[in-house]
């Protein structure tokens, strides 16, 4: 039987509609407007597209959006001084420094300069530690989006076996932590894992975040499993154009899985929706306002 399609685009639209309602409530009942500052250093075309999309969606849900575009050759001192200013700015509740940064800038130093309560990416070492110990933290947007989709589809995740393929700080590791916090039995696998296919085949939930186009095929998947594809790979298509594919071979996996996210239209749209949700959460926490339900880990 063909797998159910987990429609991330539709789910993200629902999440954004709820966020817009929450933003109205914050304005009317508390007199605050959540604000997101995005910092882009340099001219990377993909980063420019992401930053534009973030700004547009921030405005669409009624929040304030500030963009700081800095020259490719910006010094660390200048960038850190900007972050210090944003940390102090009461109108800014979320700060995102778009990665990757140009080579002269130390990514860890820059990220750890962001006030942890405004770190809507959840990359600050304090937030990583809080998440790792099951405490309230800011949670990285892509894994949070995957978690919300999984919870929406399954209800509880408790007791399920989950395999996360990929061990990045941005997706794989926090994803594993989130699934563990939801009482899954979690394995982190990666490109060096022995018998990788067999490991993946044990899982009720597979999250693919390895960055290799269409690596997981139908034979890797336990019949009925839920497959979440975090990959976004641009590959050459038969017609000479390029197309987007995930880390999962959709055609073969959809024949075996119980549910699957498509690429595009799966995890991708949830990432920015969760960035907006994190900004609202940060605004509530900073202003001692009770948080809205449904958007945290
Ligand atoms: N570059 C690619 N993905 C991300 C992300 O989630 N956050 C930031 N800050 N930069 C990115």
Tab-separated table of N, CA and C in Angstrom, residues 52 55 187:
chain	number	residue	atom	x	y	z
A	52	UNK	N	15.633	36.362	2.758
A	52	UNK	CA	14.477	37.076	2.196
A	52	UNK	C	13.180	36.375	2.610
A	55	UNK	N	12.378	36.948	6.297
A	55	UNK	CA	11.867	38.305	6.529
A	55	UNK	C	10.411	38.420	6.101
A	187	UNK	N	18.704	5.621	17.887
A	187	UNK	CA	20.037	5.312	17.360
A	187	UNK	C	20.463	6.460	16.453
